[in-house]
Each structure stands twice: as C-alpha cells, then as structure tokens.
Tab-separated table of C-alpha atoms in Angstrom:
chain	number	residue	atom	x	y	z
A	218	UNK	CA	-98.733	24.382	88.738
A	219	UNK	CA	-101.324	24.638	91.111
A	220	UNK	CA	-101.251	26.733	94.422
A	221	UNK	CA	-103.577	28.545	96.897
A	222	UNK	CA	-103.471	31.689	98.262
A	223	UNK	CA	-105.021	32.604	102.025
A	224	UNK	CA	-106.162	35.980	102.212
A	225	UNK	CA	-105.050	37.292	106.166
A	226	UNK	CA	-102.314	35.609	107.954
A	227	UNK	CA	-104.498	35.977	111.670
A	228	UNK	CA	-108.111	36.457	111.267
A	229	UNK	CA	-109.938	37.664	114.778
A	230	UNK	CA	-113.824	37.241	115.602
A	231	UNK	CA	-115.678	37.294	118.611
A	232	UNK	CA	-117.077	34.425	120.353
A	233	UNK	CA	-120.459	33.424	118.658
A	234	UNK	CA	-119.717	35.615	115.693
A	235	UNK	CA	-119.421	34.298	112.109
A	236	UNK	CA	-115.907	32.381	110.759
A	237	UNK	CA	-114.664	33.594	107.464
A	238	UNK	CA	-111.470	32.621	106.381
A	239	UNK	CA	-111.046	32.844	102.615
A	240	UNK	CA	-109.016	30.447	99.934
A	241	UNK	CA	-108.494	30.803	96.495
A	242	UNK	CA	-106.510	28.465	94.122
A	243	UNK	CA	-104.890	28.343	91.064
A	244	UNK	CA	-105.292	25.153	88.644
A	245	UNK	CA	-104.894	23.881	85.393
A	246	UNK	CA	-107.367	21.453	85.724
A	247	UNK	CA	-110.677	20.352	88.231
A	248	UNK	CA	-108.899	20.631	91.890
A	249	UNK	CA	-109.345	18.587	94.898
A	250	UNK	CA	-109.593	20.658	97.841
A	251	UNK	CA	-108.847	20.224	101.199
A	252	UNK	CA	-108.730	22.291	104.524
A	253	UNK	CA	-106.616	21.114	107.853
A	254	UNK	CA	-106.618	22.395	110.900
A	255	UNK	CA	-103.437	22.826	113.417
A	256	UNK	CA	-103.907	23.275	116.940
A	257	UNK	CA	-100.929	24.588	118.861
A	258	UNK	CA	-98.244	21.376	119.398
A	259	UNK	CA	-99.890	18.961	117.504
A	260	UNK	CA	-100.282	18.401	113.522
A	261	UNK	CA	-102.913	18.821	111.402
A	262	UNK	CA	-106.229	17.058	111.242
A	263	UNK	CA	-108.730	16.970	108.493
A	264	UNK	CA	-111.364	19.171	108.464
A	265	UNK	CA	-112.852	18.840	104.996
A	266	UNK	CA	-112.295	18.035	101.604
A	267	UNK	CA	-113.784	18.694	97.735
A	268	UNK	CA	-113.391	16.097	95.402
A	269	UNK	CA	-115.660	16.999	93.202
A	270	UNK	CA	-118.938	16.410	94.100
A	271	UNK	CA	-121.496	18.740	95.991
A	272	UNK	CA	-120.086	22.005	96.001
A	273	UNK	CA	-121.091	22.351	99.381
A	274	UNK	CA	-118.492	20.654	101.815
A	275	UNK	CA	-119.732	19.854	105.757
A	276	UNK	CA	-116.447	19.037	108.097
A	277	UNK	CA	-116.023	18.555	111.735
A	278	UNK	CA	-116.775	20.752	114.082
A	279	UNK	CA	-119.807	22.513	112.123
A	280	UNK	CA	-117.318	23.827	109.494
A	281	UNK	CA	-118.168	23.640	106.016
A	282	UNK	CA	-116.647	25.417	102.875
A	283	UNK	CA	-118.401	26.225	99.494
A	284	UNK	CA	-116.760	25.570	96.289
A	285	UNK	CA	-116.811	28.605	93.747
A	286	UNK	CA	-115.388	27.644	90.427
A	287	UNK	CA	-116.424	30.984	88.752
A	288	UNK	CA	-114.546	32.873	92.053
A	289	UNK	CA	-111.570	30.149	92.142
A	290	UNK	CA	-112.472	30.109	95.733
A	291	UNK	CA	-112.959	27.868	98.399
A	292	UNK	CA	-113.676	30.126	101.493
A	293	UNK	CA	-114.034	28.337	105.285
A	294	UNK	CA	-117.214	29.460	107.129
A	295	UNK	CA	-118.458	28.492	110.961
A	296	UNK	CA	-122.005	30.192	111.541
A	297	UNK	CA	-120.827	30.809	115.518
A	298	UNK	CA	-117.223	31.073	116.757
A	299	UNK	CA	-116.194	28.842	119.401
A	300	UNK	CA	-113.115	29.487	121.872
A	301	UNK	CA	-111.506	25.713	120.968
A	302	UNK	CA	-111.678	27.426	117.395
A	303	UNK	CA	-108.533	28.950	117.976
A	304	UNK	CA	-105.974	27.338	115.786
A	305	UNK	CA	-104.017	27.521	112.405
A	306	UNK	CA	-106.282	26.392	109.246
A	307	UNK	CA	-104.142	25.115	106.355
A	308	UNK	CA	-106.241	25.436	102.725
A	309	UNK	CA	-105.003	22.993	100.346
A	310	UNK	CA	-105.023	21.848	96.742
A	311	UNK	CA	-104.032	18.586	94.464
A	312	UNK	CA	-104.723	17.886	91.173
A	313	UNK	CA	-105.898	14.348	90.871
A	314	UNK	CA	-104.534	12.135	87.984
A	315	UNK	CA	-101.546	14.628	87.708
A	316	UNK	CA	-98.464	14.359	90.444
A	317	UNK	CA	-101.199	14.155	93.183
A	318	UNK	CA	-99.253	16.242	95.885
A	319	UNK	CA	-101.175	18.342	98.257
A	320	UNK	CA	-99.841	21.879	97.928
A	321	UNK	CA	-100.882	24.024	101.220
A	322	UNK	CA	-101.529	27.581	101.650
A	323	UNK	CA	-99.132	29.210	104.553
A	324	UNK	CA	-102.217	29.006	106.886
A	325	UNK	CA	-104.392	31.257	108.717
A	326	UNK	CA	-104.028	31.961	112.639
A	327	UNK	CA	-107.508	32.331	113.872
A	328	UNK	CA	-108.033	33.940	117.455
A	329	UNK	CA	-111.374	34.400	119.541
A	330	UNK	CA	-112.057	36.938	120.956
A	331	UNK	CA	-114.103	36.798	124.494
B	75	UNK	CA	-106.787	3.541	117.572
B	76	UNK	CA	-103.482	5.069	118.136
B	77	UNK	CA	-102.259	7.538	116.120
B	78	UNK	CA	-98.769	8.563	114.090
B	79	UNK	CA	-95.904	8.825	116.965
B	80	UNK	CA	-92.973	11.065	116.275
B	81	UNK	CA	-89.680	11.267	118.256
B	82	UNK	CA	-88.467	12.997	119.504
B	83	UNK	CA	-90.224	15.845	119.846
B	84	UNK	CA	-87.903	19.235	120.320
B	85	UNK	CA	-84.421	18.929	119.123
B	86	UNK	CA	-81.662	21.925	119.260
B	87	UNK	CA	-78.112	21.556	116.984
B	88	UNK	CA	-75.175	23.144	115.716
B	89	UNK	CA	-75.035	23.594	112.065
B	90	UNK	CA	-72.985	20.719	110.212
B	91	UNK	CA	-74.093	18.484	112.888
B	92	UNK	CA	-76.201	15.277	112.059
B	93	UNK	CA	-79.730	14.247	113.216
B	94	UNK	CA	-82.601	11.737	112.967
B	95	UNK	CA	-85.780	12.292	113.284
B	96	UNK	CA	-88.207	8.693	113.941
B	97	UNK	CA	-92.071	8.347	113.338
B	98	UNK	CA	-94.380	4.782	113.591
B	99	UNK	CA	-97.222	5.327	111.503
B	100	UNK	CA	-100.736	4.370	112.341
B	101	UNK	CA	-100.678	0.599	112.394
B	102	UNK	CA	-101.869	-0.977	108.839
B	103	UNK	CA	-101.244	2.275	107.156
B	104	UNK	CA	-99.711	1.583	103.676
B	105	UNK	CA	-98.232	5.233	102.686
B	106	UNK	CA	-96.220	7.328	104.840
B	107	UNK	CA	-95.193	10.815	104.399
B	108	UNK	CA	-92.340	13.090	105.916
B	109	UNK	CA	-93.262	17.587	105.476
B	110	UNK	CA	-91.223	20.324	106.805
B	111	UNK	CA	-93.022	23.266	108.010
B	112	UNK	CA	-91.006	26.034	108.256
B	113	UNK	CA	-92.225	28.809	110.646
B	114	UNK	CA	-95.132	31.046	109.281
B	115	UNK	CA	-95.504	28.704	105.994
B	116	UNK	CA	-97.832	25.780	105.234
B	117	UNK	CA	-96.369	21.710	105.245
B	118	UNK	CA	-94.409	20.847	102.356
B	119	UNK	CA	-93.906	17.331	101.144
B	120	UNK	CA	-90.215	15.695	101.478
B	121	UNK	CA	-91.093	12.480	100.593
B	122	UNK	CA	-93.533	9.475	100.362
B	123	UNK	CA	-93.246	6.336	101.032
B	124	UNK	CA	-95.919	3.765	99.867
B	125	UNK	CA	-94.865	0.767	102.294
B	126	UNK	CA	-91.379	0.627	101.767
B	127	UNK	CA	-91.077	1.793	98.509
B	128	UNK	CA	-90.305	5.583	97.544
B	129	UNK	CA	-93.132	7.394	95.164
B	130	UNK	CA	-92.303	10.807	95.448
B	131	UNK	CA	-89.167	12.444	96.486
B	132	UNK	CA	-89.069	15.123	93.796
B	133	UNK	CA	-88.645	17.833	97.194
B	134	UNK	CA	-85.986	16.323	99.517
B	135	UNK	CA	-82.792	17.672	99.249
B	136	UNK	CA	-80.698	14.368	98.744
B	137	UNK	CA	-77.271	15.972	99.255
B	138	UNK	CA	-78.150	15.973	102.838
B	139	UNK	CA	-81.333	14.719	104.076
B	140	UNK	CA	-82.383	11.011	103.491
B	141	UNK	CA	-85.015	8.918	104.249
B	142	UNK	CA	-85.718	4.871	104.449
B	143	UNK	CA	-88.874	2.638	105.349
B	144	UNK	CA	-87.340	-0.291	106.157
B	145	UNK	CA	-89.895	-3.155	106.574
B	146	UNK	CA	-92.486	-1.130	105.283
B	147	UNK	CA	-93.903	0.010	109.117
B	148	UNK	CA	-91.684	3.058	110.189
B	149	UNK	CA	-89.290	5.654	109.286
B	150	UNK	CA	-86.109	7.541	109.531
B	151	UNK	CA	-85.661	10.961	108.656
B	152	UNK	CA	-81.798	12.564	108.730
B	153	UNK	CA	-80.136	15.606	107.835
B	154	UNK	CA	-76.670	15.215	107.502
B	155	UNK	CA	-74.960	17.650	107.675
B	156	UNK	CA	-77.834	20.564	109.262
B	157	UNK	CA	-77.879	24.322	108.061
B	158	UNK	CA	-79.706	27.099	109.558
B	159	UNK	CA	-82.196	27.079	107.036
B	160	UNK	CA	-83.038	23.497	107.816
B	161	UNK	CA	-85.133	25.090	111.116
B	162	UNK	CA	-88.771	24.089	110.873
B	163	UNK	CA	-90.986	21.326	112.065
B	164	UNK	CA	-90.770	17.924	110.640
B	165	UNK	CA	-94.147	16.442	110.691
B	166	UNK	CA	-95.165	12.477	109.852
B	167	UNK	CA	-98.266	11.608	108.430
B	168	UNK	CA	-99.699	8.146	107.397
B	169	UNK	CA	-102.750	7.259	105.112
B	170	UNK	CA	-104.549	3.710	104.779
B	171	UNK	CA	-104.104	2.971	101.415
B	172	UNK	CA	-102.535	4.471	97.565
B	173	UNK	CA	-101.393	7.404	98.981
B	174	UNK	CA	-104.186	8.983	96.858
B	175	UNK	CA	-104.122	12.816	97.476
B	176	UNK	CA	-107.858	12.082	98.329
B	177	UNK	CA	-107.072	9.625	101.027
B	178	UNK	CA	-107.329	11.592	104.462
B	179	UNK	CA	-103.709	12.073	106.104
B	180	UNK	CA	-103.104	11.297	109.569
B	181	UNK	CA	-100.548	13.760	110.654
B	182	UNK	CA	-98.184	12.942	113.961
B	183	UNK	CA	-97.209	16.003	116.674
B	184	UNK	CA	-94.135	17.084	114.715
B	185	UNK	CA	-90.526	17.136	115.720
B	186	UNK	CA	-89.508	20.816	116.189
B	187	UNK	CA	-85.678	21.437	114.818
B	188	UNK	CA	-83.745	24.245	115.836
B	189	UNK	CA	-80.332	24.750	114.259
B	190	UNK	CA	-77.894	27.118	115.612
C-alpha cells in the first residue's frame, strides 16, 4: 500500500532563508503526488501536485517540489522564507488507476523565525 | 466563488452522545468528501460521495458514524453514539468532477469535535 513519510514534525527557518521540508513515499506503482498546505483554522489548500509529467512541480506561493524517483522523494523547497509561510504542509500520495485515495503524511509545522 | 461551508464549527460532547456535523459543497461540485484529522496526524478519508452516490467508504466506521448526500448538493455527517477516540477535526472537501485523486480538492474550515 502506498504511504509517505515527513521527515521533522516542526521545521524552523529564518525569514528570507531557504524552505526544506522533505517527503518520501512508498509505492507499488508510478505515484501521483500532492502537497497541501493548512493554515491555522482553516483546511487545506493545494499547493502542488505530480502527475507524472515534468519532474519539476511550480505551486503557489513560489513553492515548487522536485520529483526523485531514484530517492523515492518528493522534498518541498521555497528559495526565501516568508512570515505568512507559517503553516502545516500535508505531503500526499495516490496511486492512479488503483483505489485512487489520497493517503497524507502527518504534516509538517513550519515556523519563521524573525 | 464561494467556497465549501461547514457547520458548525467547534462542538464539545459527552461520550455516547449523538452529533451531526453539516457541509454545502462548492456549488456544481460533483464529488464530495468527509476526513477526520485527528490531532498531530494528516486527513484521512471517511467517505466519498460522487453526487449522491457512495464510491468509497472502505474507512468509516459504520457501527456508528454515517453519512448521506441527499439530492446530490450537501451532506450529513453523524456519530452515533461518540467515544473519546472520535476527537479530531472533521473536514469537507468538494472537487468538480470524477472524484479523480488528480482533481484538486477544495477543503472547508473543519468542524473541531471534542468528546469528553
């Protein structure tokens, strides 16, 4: 069955400095990919998603995640930290064509630092 | 456009007592879905509705919690009768079309459960 693991339940970084928050998955066959973000009260919203094509994933808000077969990985990166980052990020994954459920990591609490 | 309303929002019971949880999806979406989110874990799927018909309910634990579409538009979620471990956050999201894990999710604010 498929699954994802997020390394570091609260990730901290500095304002302006780089956003790493790391995802790797487990599945049988080609995943989709998806990462959602939760901002305190509300639910989540979309940030990006892999569905096979460019391994290379833009979102909102200048994230974007890389797809890493060979590393099973599909880390979140921001090239400068903004305060409004703070928030939960959910990784997720589904295996098309299968049961199609979207299986999510437990999340990652990100905090910025002034 | 407005988005996926839940009601209500914060809701405190006993355990064995009943409760209903509501949520109008975005208007014209075809799939709906109910997750619980218990604290310090990720969303986990309940059940999904594509209009009012039930694809997946593999997850919800039918001896007490239950779930209808009626019409197609929104939905009822209950939990009859509550248990402590049933404290988490119900959220409702909606998509536009299949239900396609592919199609983007439109999640609602959640309705936080607390069972004492």
């Amino acid at each position: 069955a498929q699954s994802v693991t997020q390394l570091g339940s609260h990730v901290s970084v500095s304002e302006g400095a780089l956003v790493l928050l790391r995802c790797n998955y487990s599945s049988s066959v080609p995943p989709y990919l998806f990462w959602y973000v939760q901002y305190p009260n509300q639910g989540l919203q979309l940030l990006l998603k892999y569905t096979s094509a460019a391994t290379l994933v833009k979102g909102i808000n200048g994230f974007e995640a890389e797809f890493k077969k060979s590393e099973t990985s599909f880390h979140l990166t921001k090239p400068s930290a903004h305060m409004s980052d703070a928030a939960e990020y959910f990784c997720a994954v589904s295996d098309w064509g299968r049961d199609d459920k979207i299986i999510f990591g437990k999340g990652t609490r990100l905090h910025i630092l002034p | 456009e407005a988005g996926v309303a839940q009601s209500p929002r914060y809701k405190i019971i006993e355990k064995r007592q009943s409760v209903a949880f509501w949520c109008n999806p975005i208007s014209g979406h075809a799939t709906l879905y109910w997750y619980q989110q218990i604290l310090g874990q990720g969303p986990k799927l309940l059940i999904q509705f594509q209009n009012n018909g039930v694809v997946d309910d593999s997850q919800l634990p039918k001896d007490r919690f239950s779930a209808e579409r009626l019409k197609g538009v929104d939905s009822t979620l209950k939990i009859q009768p509550a248990k402590l471990e049933d404290s988490a956050v119900y959220l409702c999201a909606s998509s536009v079309s299949s239900g396609a894990s592919t199609d983007t999710q439109y999640f609602g604010p959640g309705t936080r459960l607390t069972v004492l």
